[in-house]
PDB file of C-alpha atoms in Angstrom:
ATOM      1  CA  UNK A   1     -24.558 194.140  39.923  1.00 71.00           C
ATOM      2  CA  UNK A   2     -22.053 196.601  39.499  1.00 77.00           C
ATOM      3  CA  UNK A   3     -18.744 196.344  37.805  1.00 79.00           C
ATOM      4  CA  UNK A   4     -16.549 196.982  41.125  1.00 84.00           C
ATOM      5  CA  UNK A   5     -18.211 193.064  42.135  1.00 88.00           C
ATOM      6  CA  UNK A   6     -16.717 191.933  39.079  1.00 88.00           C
ATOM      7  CA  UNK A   7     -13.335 193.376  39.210  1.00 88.00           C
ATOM      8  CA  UNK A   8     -13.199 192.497  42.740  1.00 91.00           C
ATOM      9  CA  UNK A   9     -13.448 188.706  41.497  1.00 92.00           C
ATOM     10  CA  UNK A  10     -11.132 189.021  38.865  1.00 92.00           C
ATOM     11  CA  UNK A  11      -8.529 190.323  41.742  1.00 90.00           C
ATOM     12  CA  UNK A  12      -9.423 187.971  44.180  1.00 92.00           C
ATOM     13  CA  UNK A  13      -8.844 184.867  41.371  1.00 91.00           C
ATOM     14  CA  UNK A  14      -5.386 186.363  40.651  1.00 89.00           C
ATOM     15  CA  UNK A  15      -3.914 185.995  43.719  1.00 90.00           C
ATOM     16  CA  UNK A  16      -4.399 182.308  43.510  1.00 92.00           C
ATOM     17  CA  UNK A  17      -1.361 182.157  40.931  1.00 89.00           C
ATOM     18  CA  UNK A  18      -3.171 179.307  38.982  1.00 94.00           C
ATOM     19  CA  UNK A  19      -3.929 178.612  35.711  1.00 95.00           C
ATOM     20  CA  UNK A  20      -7.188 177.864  37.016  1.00 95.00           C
ATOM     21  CA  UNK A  21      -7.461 181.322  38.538  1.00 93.00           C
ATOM     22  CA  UNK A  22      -6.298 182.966  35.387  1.00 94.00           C
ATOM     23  CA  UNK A  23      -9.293 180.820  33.614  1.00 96.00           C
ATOM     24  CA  UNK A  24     -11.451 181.842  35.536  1.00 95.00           C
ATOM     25  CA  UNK A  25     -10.391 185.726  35.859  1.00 94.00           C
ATOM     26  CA  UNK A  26     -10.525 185.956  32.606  1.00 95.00           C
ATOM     27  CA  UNK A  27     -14.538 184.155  32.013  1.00 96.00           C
ATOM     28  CA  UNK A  28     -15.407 186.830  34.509  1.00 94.00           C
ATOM     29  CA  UNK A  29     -13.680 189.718  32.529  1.00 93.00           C
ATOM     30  CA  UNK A  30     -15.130 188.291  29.016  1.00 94.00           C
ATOM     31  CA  UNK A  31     -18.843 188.629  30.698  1.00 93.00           C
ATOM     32  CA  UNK A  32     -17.836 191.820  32.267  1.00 91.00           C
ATOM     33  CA  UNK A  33     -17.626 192.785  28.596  1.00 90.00           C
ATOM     34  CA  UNK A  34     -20.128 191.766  27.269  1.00 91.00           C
ATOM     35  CA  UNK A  35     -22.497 193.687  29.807  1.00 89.00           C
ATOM     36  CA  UNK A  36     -20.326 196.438  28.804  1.00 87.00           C
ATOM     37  CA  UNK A  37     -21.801 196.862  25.437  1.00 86.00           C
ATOM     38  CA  UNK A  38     -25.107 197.384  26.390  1.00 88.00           C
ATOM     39  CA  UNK A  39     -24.363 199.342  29.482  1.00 86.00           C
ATOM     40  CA  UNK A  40     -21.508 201.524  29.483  1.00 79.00           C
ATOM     41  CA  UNK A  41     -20.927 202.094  33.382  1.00 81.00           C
ATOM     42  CA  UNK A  42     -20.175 198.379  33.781  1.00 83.00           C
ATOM     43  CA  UNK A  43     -16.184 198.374  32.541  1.00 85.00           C
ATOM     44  CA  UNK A  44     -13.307 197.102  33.966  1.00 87.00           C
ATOM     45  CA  UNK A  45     -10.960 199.304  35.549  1.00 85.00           C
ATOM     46  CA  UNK A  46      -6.888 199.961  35.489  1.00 84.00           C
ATOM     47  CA  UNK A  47      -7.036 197.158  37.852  1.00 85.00           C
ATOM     48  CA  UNK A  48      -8.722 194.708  36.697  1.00 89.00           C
ATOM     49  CA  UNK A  49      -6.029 194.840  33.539  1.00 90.00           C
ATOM     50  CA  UNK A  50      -3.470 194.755  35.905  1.00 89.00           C
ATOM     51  CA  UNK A  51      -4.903 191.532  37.775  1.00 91.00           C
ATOM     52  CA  UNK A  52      -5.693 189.838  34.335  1.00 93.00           C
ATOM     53  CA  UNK A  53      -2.233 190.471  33.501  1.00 92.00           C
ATOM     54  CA  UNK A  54      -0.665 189.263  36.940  1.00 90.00           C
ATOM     55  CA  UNK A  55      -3.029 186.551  36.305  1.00 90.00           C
ATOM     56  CA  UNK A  56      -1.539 185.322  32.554  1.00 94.00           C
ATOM     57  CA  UNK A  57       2.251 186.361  32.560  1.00 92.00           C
ATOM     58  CA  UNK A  58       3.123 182.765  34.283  1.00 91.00           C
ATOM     59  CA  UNK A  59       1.486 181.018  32.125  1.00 94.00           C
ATOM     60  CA  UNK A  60       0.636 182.848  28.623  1.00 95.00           C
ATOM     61  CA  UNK A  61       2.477 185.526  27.854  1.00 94.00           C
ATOM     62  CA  UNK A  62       0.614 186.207  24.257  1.00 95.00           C
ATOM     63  CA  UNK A  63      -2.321 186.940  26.434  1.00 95.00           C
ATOM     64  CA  UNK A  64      -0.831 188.920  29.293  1.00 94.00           C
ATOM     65  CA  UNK A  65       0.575 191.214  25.874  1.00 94.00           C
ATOM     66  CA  UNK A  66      -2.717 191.331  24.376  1.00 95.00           C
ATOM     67  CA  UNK A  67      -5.022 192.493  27.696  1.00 94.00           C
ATOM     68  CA  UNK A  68      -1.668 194.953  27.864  1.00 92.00           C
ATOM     69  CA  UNK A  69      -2.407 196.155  24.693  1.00 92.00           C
ATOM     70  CA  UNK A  70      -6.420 196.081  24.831  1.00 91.00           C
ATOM     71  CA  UNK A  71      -6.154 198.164  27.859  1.00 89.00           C
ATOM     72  CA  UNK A  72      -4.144 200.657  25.987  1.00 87.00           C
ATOM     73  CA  UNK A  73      -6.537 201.118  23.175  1.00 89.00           C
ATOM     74  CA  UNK A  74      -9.634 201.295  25.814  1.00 86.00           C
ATOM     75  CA  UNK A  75      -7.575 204.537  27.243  1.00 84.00           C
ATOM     76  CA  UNK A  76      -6.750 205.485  24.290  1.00 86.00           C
ATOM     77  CA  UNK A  77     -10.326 205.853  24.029  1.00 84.00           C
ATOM     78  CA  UNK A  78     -11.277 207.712  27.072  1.00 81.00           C
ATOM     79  CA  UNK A  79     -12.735 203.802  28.523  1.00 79.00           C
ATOM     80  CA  UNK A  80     -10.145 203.812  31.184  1.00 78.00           C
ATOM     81  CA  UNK A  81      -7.445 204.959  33.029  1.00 81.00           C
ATOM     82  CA  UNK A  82      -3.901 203.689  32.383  1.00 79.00           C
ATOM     83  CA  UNK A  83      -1.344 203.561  35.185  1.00 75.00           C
ATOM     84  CA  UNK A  84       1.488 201.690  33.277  1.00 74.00           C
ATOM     85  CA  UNK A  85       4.828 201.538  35.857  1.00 72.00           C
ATOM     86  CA  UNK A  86       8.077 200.071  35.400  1.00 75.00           C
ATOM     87  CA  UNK A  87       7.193 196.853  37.376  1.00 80.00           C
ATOM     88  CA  UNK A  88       4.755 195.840  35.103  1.00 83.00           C
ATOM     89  CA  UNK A  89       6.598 196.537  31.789  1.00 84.00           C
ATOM     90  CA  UNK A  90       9.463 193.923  33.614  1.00 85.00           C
ATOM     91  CA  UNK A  91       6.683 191.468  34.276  1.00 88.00           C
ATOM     92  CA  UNK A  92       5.519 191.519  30.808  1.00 91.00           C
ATOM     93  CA  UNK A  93       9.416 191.289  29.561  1.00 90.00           C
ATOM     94  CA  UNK A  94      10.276 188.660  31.630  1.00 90.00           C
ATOM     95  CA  UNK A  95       7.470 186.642  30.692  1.00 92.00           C
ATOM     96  CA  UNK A  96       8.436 186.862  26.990  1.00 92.00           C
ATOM     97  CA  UNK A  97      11.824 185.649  27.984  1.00 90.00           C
ATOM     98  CA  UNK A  98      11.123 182.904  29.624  1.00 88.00           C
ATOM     99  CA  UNK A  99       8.748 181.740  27.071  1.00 88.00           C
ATOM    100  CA  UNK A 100       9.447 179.329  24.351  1.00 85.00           C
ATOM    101  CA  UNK A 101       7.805 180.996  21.907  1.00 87.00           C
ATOM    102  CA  UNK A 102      10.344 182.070  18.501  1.00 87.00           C
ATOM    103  CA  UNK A 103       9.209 185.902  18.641  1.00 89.00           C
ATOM    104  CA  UNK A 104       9.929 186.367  21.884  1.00 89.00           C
ATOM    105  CA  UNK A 105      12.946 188.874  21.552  1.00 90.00           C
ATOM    106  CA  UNK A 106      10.846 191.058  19.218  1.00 92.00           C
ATOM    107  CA  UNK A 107       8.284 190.717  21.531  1.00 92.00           C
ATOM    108  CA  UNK A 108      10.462 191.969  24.603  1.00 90.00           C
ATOM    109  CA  UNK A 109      11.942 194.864  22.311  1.00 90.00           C
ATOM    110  CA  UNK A 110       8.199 195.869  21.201  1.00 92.00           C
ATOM    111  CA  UNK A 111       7.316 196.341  25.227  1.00 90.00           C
ATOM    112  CA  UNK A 112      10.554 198.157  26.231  1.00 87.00           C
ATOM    113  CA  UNK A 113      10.026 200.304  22.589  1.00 89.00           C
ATOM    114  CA  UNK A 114       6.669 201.207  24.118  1.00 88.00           C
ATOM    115  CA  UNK A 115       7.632 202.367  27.513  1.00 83.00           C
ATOM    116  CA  UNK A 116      10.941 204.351  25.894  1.00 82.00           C
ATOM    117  CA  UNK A 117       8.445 205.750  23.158  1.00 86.00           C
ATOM    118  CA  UNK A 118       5.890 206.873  25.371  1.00 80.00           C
ATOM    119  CA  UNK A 119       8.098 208.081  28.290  1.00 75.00           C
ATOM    120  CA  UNK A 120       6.498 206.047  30.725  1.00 72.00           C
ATOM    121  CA  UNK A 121       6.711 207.308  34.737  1.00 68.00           C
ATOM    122  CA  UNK A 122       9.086 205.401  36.469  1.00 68.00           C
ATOM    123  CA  UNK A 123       9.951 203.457  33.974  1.00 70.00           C
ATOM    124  CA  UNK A 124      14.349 203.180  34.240  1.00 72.00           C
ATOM    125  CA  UNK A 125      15.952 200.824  31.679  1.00 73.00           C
ATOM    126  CA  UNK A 126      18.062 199.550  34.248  1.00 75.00           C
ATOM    127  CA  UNK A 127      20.882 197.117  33.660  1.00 79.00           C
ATOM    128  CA  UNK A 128      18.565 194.445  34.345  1.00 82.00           C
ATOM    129  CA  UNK A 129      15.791 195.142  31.812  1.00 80.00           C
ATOM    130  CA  UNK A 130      18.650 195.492  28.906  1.00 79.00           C
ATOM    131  CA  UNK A 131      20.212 192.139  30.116  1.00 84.00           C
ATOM    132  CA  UNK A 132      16.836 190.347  29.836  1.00 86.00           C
ATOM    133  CA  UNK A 133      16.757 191.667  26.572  1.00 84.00           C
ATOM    134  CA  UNK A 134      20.104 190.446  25.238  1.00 85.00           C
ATOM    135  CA  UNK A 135      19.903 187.397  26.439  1.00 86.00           C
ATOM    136  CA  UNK A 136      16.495 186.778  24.946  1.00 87.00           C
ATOM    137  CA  UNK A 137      18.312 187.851  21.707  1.00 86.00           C
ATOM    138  CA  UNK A 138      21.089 185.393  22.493  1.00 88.00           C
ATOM    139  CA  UNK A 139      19.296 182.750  22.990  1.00 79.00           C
ATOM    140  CA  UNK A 140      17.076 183.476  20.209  1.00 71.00           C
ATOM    141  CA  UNK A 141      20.192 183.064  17.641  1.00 63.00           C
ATOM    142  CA  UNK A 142      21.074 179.983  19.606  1.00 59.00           C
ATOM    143  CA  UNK A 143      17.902 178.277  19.227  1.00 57.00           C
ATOM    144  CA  UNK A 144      18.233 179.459  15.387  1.00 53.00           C
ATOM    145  CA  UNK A 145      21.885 178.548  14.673  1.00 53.00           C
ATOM    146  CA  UNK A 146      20.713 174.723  16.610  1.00 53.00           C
ATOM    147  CA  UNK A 147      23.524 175.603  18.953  1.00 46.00           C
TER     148      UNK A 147
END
């Protein structure tokens, strides 16, 4: 088996939009690494990140951040190519803001940091992306001032 069959899966089980599907994406993606370490051809690809992250934003937006972030340091390695584009960056943000989680605005800022940082293609910080941002921030101080 090669690792194409188990991307394909992990793709397949993210359209489903469940939290199911993103359970089971991700078992298929942990065993996909494992065979990794003792073959090196067997590795997930830019889209099989992508899929694990479509997969997790709805429901846990820690994780979506940290497959984000594992996926850059596998590139950053030579493991894999990285296609980061503007669309996914707003997933990930928008995620963070809707969570209830108390770090979320630093969390937001961190991702939009990134993509000014490292001059990502396509990436426009439209109106939009800076009003997500505020109003995480807003509602952060709300939450923290008990208004």
């Amino acid at each position: 088996v090669n690792s194409a069959c188990f991307n394909i899966c992990i793709v397949c089980w993210s359209k489903r939009r469940t939290l199911e599907a993103a359970e089971r994406g991700q078992a298929i993606y942990d065993r996909l690494l494992q065979l990794c370490e003792k073959d090196p051809t067997k590795r997930p690809i830019a889209g099989t990140y992508f899929a694990l992250i479509s997969n997790w934003f709805r429901f846990d937006p820690a994780k979506a951040e940290k497959i984000f972030w594992d996926w850059k340091e596998n590139h950053d390695k030579g493991d894999c190519e990285m296609k980061v584009d503007s669309q996914l960056l707003k997933t990930l943000v928008t995620a963070w803001s809707a969570s209830k989680e108390p770090d979320k605005a630093e969390r937001c800022e961190k991702l939009i940091q990134f993509a000014v940082e490292n001059n990502i293609p396509n990436f426009e910080l439209t109106t939009k992306i800076f009003n997500i941002a505020i109003r995480t921030w807003c509602n952060k101080a709300r939450t923290v001032n008990g208004v």
